[in-house]
Short mmCIF file of C-alpha atoms in Angstrom, two decimals:
data_model
loop_
_atom_site.label_atom_id
_atom_site.label_comp_id
_atom_site.label_asym_id
_atom_site.label_seq_id
_atom_site.Cartn_x
_atom_site.Cartn_y
_atom_site.Cartn_z
CA MET A 1 20.12 -12.23 31.03
CA ASP A 2 17.29 -14.26 30.52
CA ASP A 3 18.28 -17.76 28.64
CA SER A 4 14.92 -18.92 27.10
CA PRO A 5 14.75 -18.63 23.34
CA LEU A 6 13.22 -15.17 22.29
CA VAL A 7 11.63 -16.54 19.15
CA VAL A 8 9.98 -20.12 18.93
CA VAL A 9 8.26 -21.49 15.82
CA GLU A 10 6.53 -24.34 15.93
CA GLY A 11 5.42 -26.78 13.12
CA LEU A 12 4.81 -23.55 10.98
CA ARG A 13 2.82 -24.34 7.32
CA PHE A 14 2.31 -21.68 5.08
CA SER A 15 0.79 -21.82 1.28
CA ARG A 16 0.19 -19.62 -1.31
CA GLY A 17 -2.75 -20.41 -3.55
CA ASP A 18 -1.70 -23.80 -4.54
CA ARG A 19 1.69 -23.57 -3.63
CA GLU A 20 3.02 -25.21 -0.34
CA ILE A 21 5.96 -22.70 0.71
CA PHE A 22 6.09 -24.44 4.15
CA ARG A 23 5.59 -27.76 5.43
CA GLY A 24 6.33 -27.84 9.19
CA VAL A 25 8.95 -25.81 10.06
CA ASP A 26 10.60 -25.67 13.60
CA MET A 27 12.88 -23.13 14.67
CA THR A 28 14.33 -21.32 18.01
CA ILE A 29 16.01 -17.97 18.03
CA PRO A 30 18.24 -17.68 21.00
CA ARG A 31 18.24 -14.41 22.93
CA GLY A 32 21.45 -11.93 22.18
CA LYS A 33 22.55 -14.09 19.16
CA ILE A 34 22.77 -13.58 15.56
CA THR A 35 20.47 -16.13 14.14
CA ALA A 36 21.12 -16.95 10.25
CA ILE A 37 18.39 -18.37 8.13
CA MET A 38 19.68 -19.57 4.63
CA GLY A 39 18.37 -21.00 1.59
CA PRO A 40 18.07 -20.80 -1.94
CA SER A 41 16.44 -18.21 -3.69
CA GLY A 42 12.29 -18.83 -3.68
CA SER A 43 12.71 -20.95 -0.67
CA GLY A 44 10.85 -18.79 1.17
CA LYS A 45 13.01 -16.83 3.48
CA THR A 46 11.20 -13.54 3.27
CA THR A 47 7.67 -15.05 3.57
CA LEU A 48 9.42 -16.89 6.72
CA LEU A 49 10.26 -13.04 8.33
CA LYS A 50 6.64 -11.90 7.31
CA LEU A 51 5.04 -14.88 9.27
CA ILE A 52 7.79 -14.43 12.27
CA GLY A 53 6.78 -10.47 12.20
CA GLY A 54 2.97 -11.23 12.17
CA GLN A 55 2.55 -9.73 8.62
CA LEU A 56 1.23 -13.16 7.37
CA THR A 57 -0.99 -15.67 9.23
CA PRO A 58 0.08 -19.17 8.71
CA ASP A 59 -2.29 -22.32 8.02
CA ALA A 60 -1.16 -24.27 10.67
CA GLY A 61 1.57 -24.05 13.74
CA ARG A 62 2.49 -20.98 15.75
CA VAL A 63 5.04 -18.36 16.50
CA MET A 64 5.87 -17.39 20.14
CA ILE A 65 7.60 -14.27 20.78
CA ASP A 66 8.78 -13.88 24.54
CA GLY A 67 6.12 -16.16 25.33
CA GLU A 68 3.34 -14.70 23.18
CA ASP A 69 1.73 -16.43 20.29
CA ILE A 70 2.06 -13.30 17.85
CA HIS A 71 -0.74 -14.39 15.52
CA ALA A 72 -3.47 -14.61 18.49
CA GLN A 73 -3.10 -11.00 19.41
CA SER A 74 -5.46 -8.36 18.66
CA ARG A 75 -4.29 -5.79 15.81
CA LYS A 76 -3.62 -3.37 18.37
CA LYS A 77 -1.56 -5.56 20.66
CA LEU A 78 0.21 -6.96 17.48
CA PHE A 79 1.34 -3.13 16.85
CA THR A 80 2.51 -3.06 20.50
CA LEU A 81 4.50 -6.10 20.10
CA ARG A 82 6.07 -4.89 17.09
CA ARG A 83 7.37 -1.72 18.58
CA ARG A 84 9.86 -4.20 20.18
CA MET A 85 10.95 -5.19 16.69
CA GLY A 86 12.85 -4.05 13.70
CA MET A 87 12.91 -4.99 10.54
CA LEU A 88 15.55 -3.88 7.53
CA PHE A 89 13.66 -4.53 4.41
CA GLN A 90 15.50 -5.90 1.28
CA SER A 91 14.98 -2.65 -0.93
CA GLY A 92 15.19 -0.28 2.23
CA ALA A 93 11.71 0.74 1.88
CA LEU A 94 12.56 4.25 2.94
CA PHE A 95 9.35 6.66 3.04
CA SER A 96 9.73 8.24 -0.11
CA ASP A 97 8.28 11.55 0.92
CA LEU A 98 10.26 12.06 3.76
CA SER A 99 14.10 13.03 4.04
CA VAL A 100 16.63 10.81 5.69
CA PHE A 101 16.29 12.63 9.05
CA GLU A 102 12.50 12.35 9.07
CA ASN A 103 12.88 8.90 7.98
CA VAL A 104 14.88 7.85 10.96
CA ALA A 105 12.70 10.28 13.40
CA PHE A 106 9.39 8.72 12.21
CA PRO A 107 9.60 5.84 14.87
CA LEU A 108 10.45 8.15 17.53
CA ARG A 109 7.79 10.90 16.48
CA VAL A 110 4.63 8.17 16.57
CA HIS A 111 5.78 6.19 19.49
CA THR A 112 7.18 8.63 22.04
CA ASP A 113 6.42 12.24 23.07
CA LEU A 114 9.84 13.41 23.51
CA PRO A 115 10.94 16.91 22.80
CA GLU A 116 12.02 17.91 19.33
CA ALA A 117 15.55 18.46 20.74
CA MET A 118 15.90 15.07 22.09
CA ILE A 119 14.72 13.47 18.86
CA ARG A 120 17.35 15.43 16.80
CA ASP A 121 19.89 13.88 19.27
CA VAL A 122 18.87 10.62 18.79
CA VAL A 123 18.30 10.82 15.23
CA LEU A 124 21.99 12.49 14.63
CA MET A 125 23.37 9.46 16.97
CA LYS A 126 21.87 6.93 14.81
CA LEU A 127 22.99 8.43 11.67
CA GLU A 128 26.38 8.49 13.11
CA ALA A 129 26.47 5.01 14.01
CA VAL A 130 26.09 4.19 10.39
CA GLY A 131 28.16 6.98 8.96
CA LEU A 132 25.41 8.94 7.26
CA ARG A 133 25.00 12.06 9.76
CA GLY A 134 25.96 14.15 6.72
CA ALA A 135 23.28 12.93 4.54
CA ARG A 136 20.41 13.83 6.97
CA GLU A 137 18.88 16.48 4.51
CA LEU A 138 18.70 14.23 1.38
CA MET A 139 15.98 12.79 0.30
CA PRO A 140 15.55 8.48 -0.23
CA ALA A 141 15.88 9.03 -4.25
CA GLU A 142 19.13 10.57 -3.89
CA LEU A 143 20.66 7.93 -1.98
CA SER A 144 22.60 4.91 -3.35
CA GLY A 145 21.43 1.52 -2.87
CA GLY A 146 23.97 1.00 0.11
CA MET A 147 23.24 4.25 1.74
CA ALA A 148 19.83 3.75 1.89
CA ARG A 149 20.12 0.51 3.44
CA ARG A 150 22.30 2.01 6.13
CA VAL A 151 19.45 4.53 6.94
CA ALA A 152 17.06 1.94 6.98
CA LEU A 153 19.38 0.37 9.44
CA ALA A 154 19.37 3.40 11.16
CA ARG A 155 15.76 3.81 11.35
CA ALA A 156 15.28 0.22 12.42
CA LEU A 157 17.51 0.92 15.60
CA ALA A 158 15.96 4.20 16.16
CA LEU A 159 13.56 2.75 18.90
CA ASP A 160 16.14 0.55 20.47
CA PRO A 161 14.34 -3.04 19.71
CA GLU A 162 15.05 -6.30 21.32
CA LEU A 163 14.73 -7.94 18.25
CA ILE A 164 15.66 -7.01 14.53
CA PHE A 165 15.17 -8.40 11.46
CA TYR A 166 17.62 -8.29 8.55
CA ASP A 167 15.86 -9.41 4.73
CA GLU A 168 18.73 -9.99 2.43
CA PRO A 169 20.94 -7.30 3.77
CA PHE A 170 23.88 -7.96 1.22
CA VAL A 171 22.06 -8.22 -1.75
CA GLY A 172 23.21 -6.11 -4.91
CA GLN A 173 25.94 -4.24 -2.64
CA ASP A 174 29.53 -3.40 -3.92
CA PRO A 175 32.23 -4.51 -2.06
CA ILE A 176 32.99 -1.88 -0.06
CA SER A 177 29.23 -1.47 1.07
CA MET A 178 28.75 -5.16 1.80
CA GLY A 179 31.78 -5.08 4.09
CA VAL A 180 30.48 -2.17 5.97
CA LEU A 181 26.90 -3.77 6.50
CA VAL A 182 28.63 -6.98 7.68
CA GLN A 183 30.52 -5.10 10.00
CA LEU A 184 27.71 -2.94 11.28
CA ILE A 185 25.41 -5.57 11.92
CA ARG A 186 27.94 -7.51 14.04
CA ARG A 187 28.89 -4.16 15.92
CA VAL A 188 25.50 -3.24 16.61
CA ASN A 189 24.64 -6.72 17.95
CA ASP A 190 27.70 -6.47 20.39
CA ALA A 191 27.12 -3.05 21.52
CA LEU A 192 23.23 -3.43 21.99
CA GLY A 193 22.80 -6.85 23.06
CA LEU A 194 20.05 -7.38 20.44
CA THR A 195 18.69 -10.68 19.27
CA ALA A 196 19.15 -10.78 15.29
CA VAL A 197 17.84 -12.82 12.35
CA VAL A 198 19.43 -12.36 9.29
CA VAL A 199 18.11 -13.95 6.52
CA SER A 200 20.34 -14.40 3.10
CA HIS A 201 22.05 -16.64 0.50
CA ASP A 202 25.49 -14.86 0.64
CA ILE A 203 27.29 -17.59 2.31
CA LYS A 204 30.38 -16.38 3.28
CA GLU A 205 29.15 -12.90 4.71
CA THR A 206 26.52 -14.26 6.50
CA LEU A 207 28.66 -17.26 7.89
CA SER A 208 31.23 -14.54 9.45
CA ILE A 209 29.04 -12.99 11.30
CA ALA A 210 26.31 -15.46 12.28
CA ASP A 211 26.26 -17.57 15.82
CA TYR A 212 23.59 -19.99 14.45
CA VAL A 213 22.43 -21.12 10.86
CA TYR A 214 19.53 -22.72 9.76
CA VAL A 215 19.26 -23.92 6.20
CA ILE A 216 15.71 -24.02 4.74
CA ALA A 217 14.55 -25.85 1.62
CA ASP A 218 11.69 -27.44 0.21
CA GLY A 219 9.73 -26.11 2.84
CA LYS A 220 11.31 -27.50 5.90
CA VAL A 221 14.59 -27.04 7.91
CA MET A 222 17.18 -29.04 6.01
CA ALA A 223 20.13 -28.66 8.39
CA HIS A 224 20.69 -26.46 11.35
CA GLY A 225 24.01 -25.82 13.54
CA THR A 226 27.20 -23.59 14.05
CA PRO A 227 28.67 -22.29 11.16
CA GLU A 228 31.51 -24.76 11.67
CA SER A 229 29.52 -27.56 12.27
CA LEU A 230 27.33 -26.81 8.89
CA ASN A 231 30.96 -26.22 6.87
CA VAL A 232 31.61 -29.71 7.68
CA ASP A 233 28.35 -31.50 7.32
CA GLN A 234 28.26 -34.56 4.98
CA ASP A 235 24.62 -34.27 3.60
CA PRO A 236 24.93 -33.45 -0.21
CA ARG A 237 22.35 -30.93 -0.38
CA VAL A 238 23.93 -29.09 2.63
CA SER A 239 27.49 -29.13 1.27
CA GLN A 240 26.07 -28.15 -2.49
CA PHE A 241 24.65 -25.15 -0.95
CA MET A 242 27.53 -24.15 1.72
CA HIS A 243 29.81 -24.56 -0.72
CA GLY A 244 28.25 -23.00 -3.73
CA GLU A 245 28.33 -25.67 -6.22
CA PRO A 246 26.44 -25.34 -9.41
CA ASP A 247 24.78 -28.55 -10.09
CA GLY A 248 23.93 -31.42 -7.11
CA PRO A 249 20.74 -32.47 -5.31
CA VAL A 250 19.27 -28.99 -5.86
CA PRO A 251 19.32 -29.21 -9.72
CA PHE A 252 20.45 -26.36 -11.95
CA HIS A 253 17.43 -26.81 -14.35
CA TYR A 254 13.91 -26.11 -13.45
CA PRO A 255 12.04 -29.02 -14.40
CA ALA A 256 11.12 -29.62 -18.02
CA ASP A 257 10.71 -31.87 -20.94
CA ASP A 258 13.66 -33.58 -22.45
CA PHE A 259 15.96 -30.92 -24.06
CA HIS A 260 16.36 -32.96 -27.23
CA LYS A 261 12.72 -33.77 -27.93
CA ASP A 262 11.69 -30.10 -26.92
CA MET A 263 13.64 -28.30 -29.50
CA LEU A 264 12.72 -30.97 -32.58
CA ASN A 265 8.97 -30.16 -31.52
CA ALA A 266 9.57 -25.98 -31.95
CA GLY A 267 6.66 -24.76 -34.27
CA VAL A 268 4.60 -27.79 -33.57
CA LYS A 269 1.47 -26.96 -31.37
CA ARG A 270 1.03 -29.07 -28.55
CA MET B 1 -19.61 -28.23 -18.58
CA ILE B 2 -19.10 -28.83 -15.17
CA THR B 3 -15.67 -27.35 -15.00
CA ARG B 4 -17.55 -24.20 -16.30
CA ILE B 5 -20.00 -24.35 -13.30
CA THR B 6 -17.01 -24.69 -10.95
CA ARG B 7 -15.17 -21.95 -12.49
CA LEU B 8 -18.60 -19.80 -12.28
CA GLY B 9 -18.90 -20.84 -8.49
CA ARG B 10 -15.06 -19.77 -7.77
CA ARG B 11 -15.54 -16.76 -9.33
CA GLY B 12 -18.93 -15.96 -7.19
CA CYS B 13 -16.78 -17.02 -4.04
CA ASP B 14 -14.10 -14.73 -5.38
CA LEU B 15 -16.10 -11.63 -5.41
CA VAL B 16 -17.94 -12.05 -2.32
CA GLU B 17 -14.10 -12.26 -0.84
CA ALA B 18 -13.01 -9.25 -2.20
CA LEU B 19 -16.14 -7.21 -1.36
CA GLY B 20 -15.87 -8.77 2.34
CA ARG B 21 -12.09 -7.46 2.25
CA ALA B 22 -13.19 -4.29 0.91
CA GLY B 23 -15.58 -3.82 3.75
CA MET B 24 -13.46 -4.89 6.33
CA PHE B 25 -10.57 -2.70 4.76
CA LEU B 26 -13.03 0.49 5.03
CA GLY B 27 -14.18 -0.15 8.44
CA GLN B 28 -11.00 -0.74 10.05
CA SER B 29 -9.49 2.38 8.23
CA LEU B 30 -12.54 4.82 9.33
CA VAL B 31 -12.98 3.32 12.83
CA GLY B 32 -10.97 5.42 15.18
CA ARG B 33 -10.37 8.57 16.90
CA PRO B 34 -9.21 11.72 15.30
CA SER B 35 -5.61 13.22 16.31
CA GLY B 36 -4.04 16.35 15.67
CA GLU B 37 -1.32 14.25 13.72
CA GLY B 38 -4.61 13.06 11.33
CA VAL B 39 -5.77 16.31 10.93
CA LYS B 40 -2.39 17.45 9.41
CA LEU B 41 -1.99 14.13 7.26
CA TRP B 42 -5.70 15.01 5.98
CA LEU B 43 -5.08 18.46 5.27
CA ARG B 44 -2.14 17.45 2.97
CA GLN B 45 -4.29 15.06 1.17
CA MET B 46 -6.76 17.90 0.99
CA HIS B 47 -4.30 19.75 -1.17
CA PHE B 48 -3.37 16.86 -3.26
CA ILE B 49 -6.70 15.33 -3.82
CA GLY B 50 -9.23 18.65 -3.86
CA VAL B 51 -7.02 21.80 -4.44
CA LEU B 52 -5.22 20.30 -7.30
CA SER B 53 -8.45 18.88 -8.84
CA LEU B 54 -9.71 22.14 -8.94
CA ALA B 55 -8.34 23.21 -12.21
CA ILE B 56 -9.87 20.15 -14.26
CA ILE B 57 -13.11 20.53 -12.27
CA LEU B 58 -13.46 24.42 -12.80
CA VAL B 59 -12.77 24.14 -16.72
CA SER B 60 -14.96 21.41 -17.26
CA GLY B 61 -17.94 22.79 -15.35
CA LEU B 62 -17.35 26.02 -17.57
CA PHE B 63 -17.72 24.20 -20.83
CA ILE B 64 -20.37 22.15 -19.70
CA GLY B 65 -22.56 25.29 -18.83
CA MET B 66 -21.64 27.00 -21.93
CA VAL B 67 -22.37 24.09 -24.09
CA LEU B 68 -25.92 23.34 -21.93
CA ALA B 69 -27.14 26.91 -22.69
CA LEU B 70 -26.17 26.91 -26.42
CA GLN B 71 -27.80 23.41 -26.97
CA GLY B 72 -30.81 24.63 -24.66
CA TYR B 73 -31.07 27.90 -26.68
CA THR B 74 -31.34 26.08 -29.96
CA ILE B 75 -34.01 24.20 -28.73
CA LEU B 76 -36.00 26.31 -26.55
CA VAL B 77 -35.93 29.38 -29.21
CA ASP B 78 -37.95 27.23 -31.38
CA PHE B 79 -40.88 27.35 -28.98
CA GLY B 80 -40.39 31.06 -27.75
CA ALA B 81 -39.26 29.56 -24.54
CA GLU B 82 -35.75 30.77 -24.08
CA ASP B 83 -36.73 32.70 -20.80
CA ALA B 84 -36.50 29.24 -19.31
CA LEU B 85 -32.80 28.71 -20.20
CA GLY B 86 -31.87 30.00 -16.85
CA GLN B 87 -33.87 27.03 -15.44
CA MET B 88 -32.84 24.52 -18.05
CA VAL B 89 -29.15 24.93 -17.20
CA SER B 90 -29.33 25.00 -13.25
CA LEU B 91 -31.29 22.06 -13.27
CA SER B 92 -29.71 19.69 -15.33
CA LEU B 93 -26.17 21.06 -13.78
CA LEU B 94 -27.39 20.85 -10.06
CA ARG B 95 -29.29 17.36 -10.56
CA GLU B 96 -27.24 15.78 -12.91
CA LEU B 97 -24.20 16.70 -14.64
CA ALA B 98 -22.48 18.33 -11.88
CA PRO B 99 -22.34 15.32 -9.58
CA VAL B 100 -21.74 12.74 -12.10
CA VAL B 101 -19.22 14.51 -14.27
CA ALA B 102 -17.40 15.84 -11.64
CA ALA B 103 -17.39 12.36 -9.82
CA LEU B 104 -16.05 10.82 -13.37
CA LEU B 105 -13.51 13.40 -13.55
CA PHE B 106 -12.61 12.79 -10.12
CA ALA B 107 -12.04 9.23 -10.72
CA GLY B 108 -9.66 9.97 -13.54
CA ARG B 109 -7.75 12.56 -11.81
CA ALA B 110 -7.49 11.91 -8.33
CA GLY B 111 -8.55 8.01 -7.99
CA SER B 112 -5.79 7.01 -10.15
CA ALA B 113 -3.53 8.95 -8.43
CA LEU B 114 -4.33 7.33 -5.11
CA THR B 115 -4.44 3.82 -6.75
CA ALA B 116 -0.76 4.14 -8.01
CA GLU B 117 0.46 6.39 -4.90
CA ILE B 118 -0.55 3.46 -2.26
CA GLY B 119 0.38 0.82 -5.09
CA LEU B 120 3.78 1.90 -5.53
CA MET B 121 4.12 2.19 -1.41
CA LYS B 122 3.13 -1.29 -1.21
CA ALA B 123 5.34 -2.39 -4.22
CA THR B 124 8.43 -0.66 -2.38
CA GLU B 125 7.76 -2.25 0.75
CA GLN B 126 6.68 0.92 2.60
CA LEU B 127 3.31 -0.12 3.74
CA SER B 128 5.12 -3.50 5.06
CA SER B 129 7.92 -1.17 6.84
CA MET B 130 5.63 1.04 8.52
CA GLU B 131 3.55 -2.16 10.06
CA MET B 132 6.85 -3.35 11.33
CA ILE B 133 7.41 0.36 12.67
CA GLY B 134 4.08 -0.33 14.61
CA VAL B 135 2.15 2.12 12.74
CA ASP B 136 -0.97 1.04 10.82
CA PRO B 137 -0.91 2.06 7.34
CA LEU B 138 -4.69 1.85 7.51
CA LYS B 139 -4.72 4.84 9.93
CA ARG B 140 -1.61 6.67 8.68
CA VAL B 141 -2.17 6.28 5.00
CA VAL B 142 -5.34 5.14 4.04
CA ALA B 143 -7.76 7.13 6.64
CA PRO B 144 -6.59 10.68 5.51
CA ARG B 145 -6.95 9.94 2.00
CA LEU B 146 -10.37 8.47 2.30
CA TRP B 147 -11.46 11.33 4.34
CA ALA B 148 -10.02 13.85 1.92
CA GLY B 149 -11.75 12.37 -1.01
CA PHE B 150 -15.28 12.20 0.89
CA VAL B 151 -14.74 15.76 1.58
CA SER B 152 -13.36 17.34 -1.42
CA LEU B 153 -15.59 15.87 -4.00
CA PRO B 154 -18.98 17.32 -2.85
CA LEU B 155 -17.28 20.50 -2.51
CA LEU B 156 -15.72 20.48 -6.00
CA THR B 157 -19.36 19.40 -7.57
CA VAL B 158 -20.63 22.79 -5.66
CA GLY B 159 -17.78 24.39 -7.68
CA PHE B 160 -18.65 22.73 -10.58
CA SER B 161 -22.19 23.92 -10.44
CA VAL B 162 -21.44 27.58 -9.88
CA ILE B 163 -19.14 28.03 -12.59
CA GLY B 164 -21.34 26.14 -15.13
CA ILE B 165 -24.31 28.49 -14.30
CA TRP B 166 -22.25 31.21 -14.94
CA GLY B 167 -21.02 29.79 -17.99
CA GLY B 168 -24.42 29.35 -18.98
CA HIS B 169 -25.03 33.05 -18.08
CA LEU B 170 -22.18 34.02 -20.46
CA VAL B 171 -23.56 32.23 -23.59
CA GLY B 172 -27.36 32.81 -22.94
CA VAL B 173 -27.29 36.01 -21.65
CA GLU B 174 -24.09 38.00 -22.99
CA TRP B 175 -23.79 36.12 -26.11
CA LEU B 176 -27.19 34.71 -27.36
CA GLY B 177 -28.97 38.02 -25.62
CA VAL B 178 -31.49 35.89 -23.04
CA TYR B 179 -33.01 38.73 -20.92
CA GLU B 180 -30.87 38.56 -17.80
CA GLY B 181 -33.78 39.21 -15.59
CA SER B 182 -35.37 35.83 -17.10
CA TYR B 183 -32.20 34.11 -16.80
CA TRP B 184 -31.89 34.38 -12.90
CA GLY B 185 -35.72 34.90 -11.93
CA ASN B 186 -36.81 31.63 -13.66
CA MET B 187 -33.97 29.96 -11.84
CA GLN B 188 -34.84 31.26 -8.34
CA ALA B 189 -38.40 30.29 -8.92
CA SER B 190 -37.79 26.90 -10.07
CA VAL B 191 -34.90 25.51 -8.17
CA ASP B 192 -35.65 24.08 -4.83
CA PHE B 193 -33.21 23.98 -2.02
CA VAL B 194 -33.79 20.23 -0.79
CA ASP B 195 -35.17 18.64 -3.95
CA ASP B 196 -32.74 20.07 -6.06
CA ILE B 197 -29.56 21.33 -4.58
CA GLY B 198 -29.75 18.81 -1.44
CA ASN B 199 -30.29 15.60 -3.73
CA GLY B 200 -27.68 16.84 -6.10
CA MET B 201 -25.28 16.95 -2.93
CA LEU B 202 -26.22 13.52 -1.78
CA LYS B 203 -25.43 11.99 -4.85
CA SER B 204 -22.34 13.54 -4.78
CA LEU B 205 -21.60 12.52 -1.25
CA VAL B 206 -22.44 8.93 -2.31
CA PHE B 207 -20.02 9.14 -5.36
CA ALA B 208 -17.39 10.39 -3.46
CA LEU B 209 -17.59 7.46 -0.79
CA VAL B 210 -17.54 5.08 -3.82
CA VAL B 211 -14.77 6.40 -6.01
CA THR B 212 -12.17 6.86 -3.08
CA TRP B 213 -12.83 3.78 -1.35
CA ILE B 214 -12.38 1.92 -5.07
CA ALA B 215 -9.18 3.99 -5.69
CA VAL B 216 -7.73 3.30 -2.27
CA PHE B 217 -8.55 -0.26 -2.09
CA GLN B 218 -7.44 -0.95 -5.48
CA GLY B 219 -4.00 0.35 -4.43
CA TYR B 220 -3.94 -1.43 -1.31
CA ASP B 221 -5.02 -4.63 -2.50
CA LEU B 222 -2.96 -4.80 -5.86
CA VAL B 223 -0.40 -7.46 -6.88
CA PRO B 224 2.61 -5.42 -6.31
CA THR B 225 4.43 -5.65 -9.47
CA SER B 226 4.68 -2.81 -12.08
CA GLU B 227 1.74 -4.91 -13.97
CA GLY B 228 -0.14 -4.81 -11.01
CA ILE B 229 -0.28 -1.22 -10.54
CA SER B 230 -0.89 -0.64 -14.15
CA ARG B 231 -4.17 -3.24 -13.48
CA ALA B 232 -5.09 -1.90 -10.57
CA THR B 233 -5.05 1.85 -11.87
CA THR B 234 -7.10 1.04 -15.05
CA ARG B 235 -9.41 -1.08 -12.43
CA THR B 236 -10.06 2.11 -10.64
CA VAL B 237 -11.30 4.28 -13.11
CA VAL B 238 -13.46 1.63 -15.09
CA TYR B 239 -14.95 0.34 -11.74
CA SER B 240 -15.62 3.64 -10.26
CA SER B 241 -17.03 5.22 -13.47
CA LEU B 242 -19.44 1.94 -13.79
CA ALA B 243 -20.24 2.75 -10.01
CA VAL B 244 -21.15 6.10 -10.62
CA LEU B 245 -23.16 5.86 -13.70
CA GLY B 246 -25.05 3.09 -12.42
CA LEU B 247 -25.63 4.44 -8.86
CA ASP B 248 -26.72 7.58 -10.48
CA PHE B 249 -29.94 5.94 -12.19
CA VAL B 250 -30.61 4.37 -8.73
CA LEU B 251 -30.30 7.51 -6.81
CA THR B 252 -32.16 9.39 -9.80
CA ALA B 253 -35.26 6.63 -9.75
CA LEU B 254 -35.19 6.91 -5.90
CA MET B 255 -34.54 10.63 -5.62
CA PHE B 256 -36.88 12.26 -8.65
CA GLY B 257 -38.84 8.98 -9.79
CA GLU B 258 -42.12 10.11 -8.50
CA MET B 259 -41.93 13.86 -8.99
CA GLY B 260 -44.57 15.13 -11.17
#
């Protein structure tokens, strides 16, 4: 297999309104591996995925996917490039007017000319892989959160993408479906040889499946390395995050005036 | 003072920018080859936007026609001119009331629904996920809705006029006793196909473009929160109503301004 990295992010800068979200992010995502991007909530992890997927345009820097600058493509070329990517959204983002079956069949119908029988076979295979073949007639509103995410995974895999993004796959899942998802992501990756990017702040689950980890905070890559090396990292900010300590260099409190003064000022107009 | 001027300037820039975004949005949605799939999606939207608006449009048209005949009769009868009732009802409906009232009702019934639907699709990341699947939501979601709006409002306007004229007949002829022959005869003699029906349809087409464009753009461009959706829905109804009434004046001045 080609061992040049599949995705290269160089000097990425992005701001929303007056808030600078990224101040020069560099990242390499190797082929056929699971790369995790971790960081506290609000550090812009989902935004980073949208930048890599070409849904947002950076202020500076570039994102190369397989040697092509994704933000320099025409709208048409961009959509062709996106057929090689799959993305699992935080909410699942299933099309609410289509059944489970039709949701998984959607990418096949719009991008291929396969006969109906073939589409049926592929959809049932994908649904079987996530254990929801029996739920094919249900509508998205009838699914639990975990099931919706598994259907979304089946849909993201429908076209056998080379690159798949997982946006917070473990958030809000009960322990059982969390375990199922962790296993699914690892298994799918090993079986299909995909390149995966997992964005998450669930440390234990993510570290158990990731091959390489980037930690971002304050708009920069704070640390990167294998899960083992990060676990023993001496940087106090990294170790606070990796070991889930409530207070440390990353403060528990949102910046505010002195608490004592603030309480005494109650009712006084400032 | 300086900050006020700055703010005014910024607001102006924001406005121009939004107009530019809306224009790009319209262009990107409408340019493209029609496909079999697109026609199917369009037909579905025709049902939601057009067919399901029929009830409110027809009932309103009936009542407006009936009220017109009643009000018109009480004035015309003083001059002994109640024979001109058919002319009055049909001209006011065809030139003014049908295009304008149908467009206002359409903005409330279909426009707000379009904004809310597309906005919710955005808030639940359905539009993003469509993009990541490699399907352009402008083509798949927006374009069929725009075309359905463009086609259905003029058709609804025709229905509005027809049932309004019938309502006028119901009140004027059946109830108040205007001679049936003069109701229809005067109408036939005074309504010009191009000047009255044609111009009315042209108005309706312009309103259809504006209302649907505003509704769909507001949905696509909103801030994806529940507050954002409610604001955008309100904006759709307010902006489209103002646009319809303002444009109606301009169009009327252009079309009927120099008619004697």
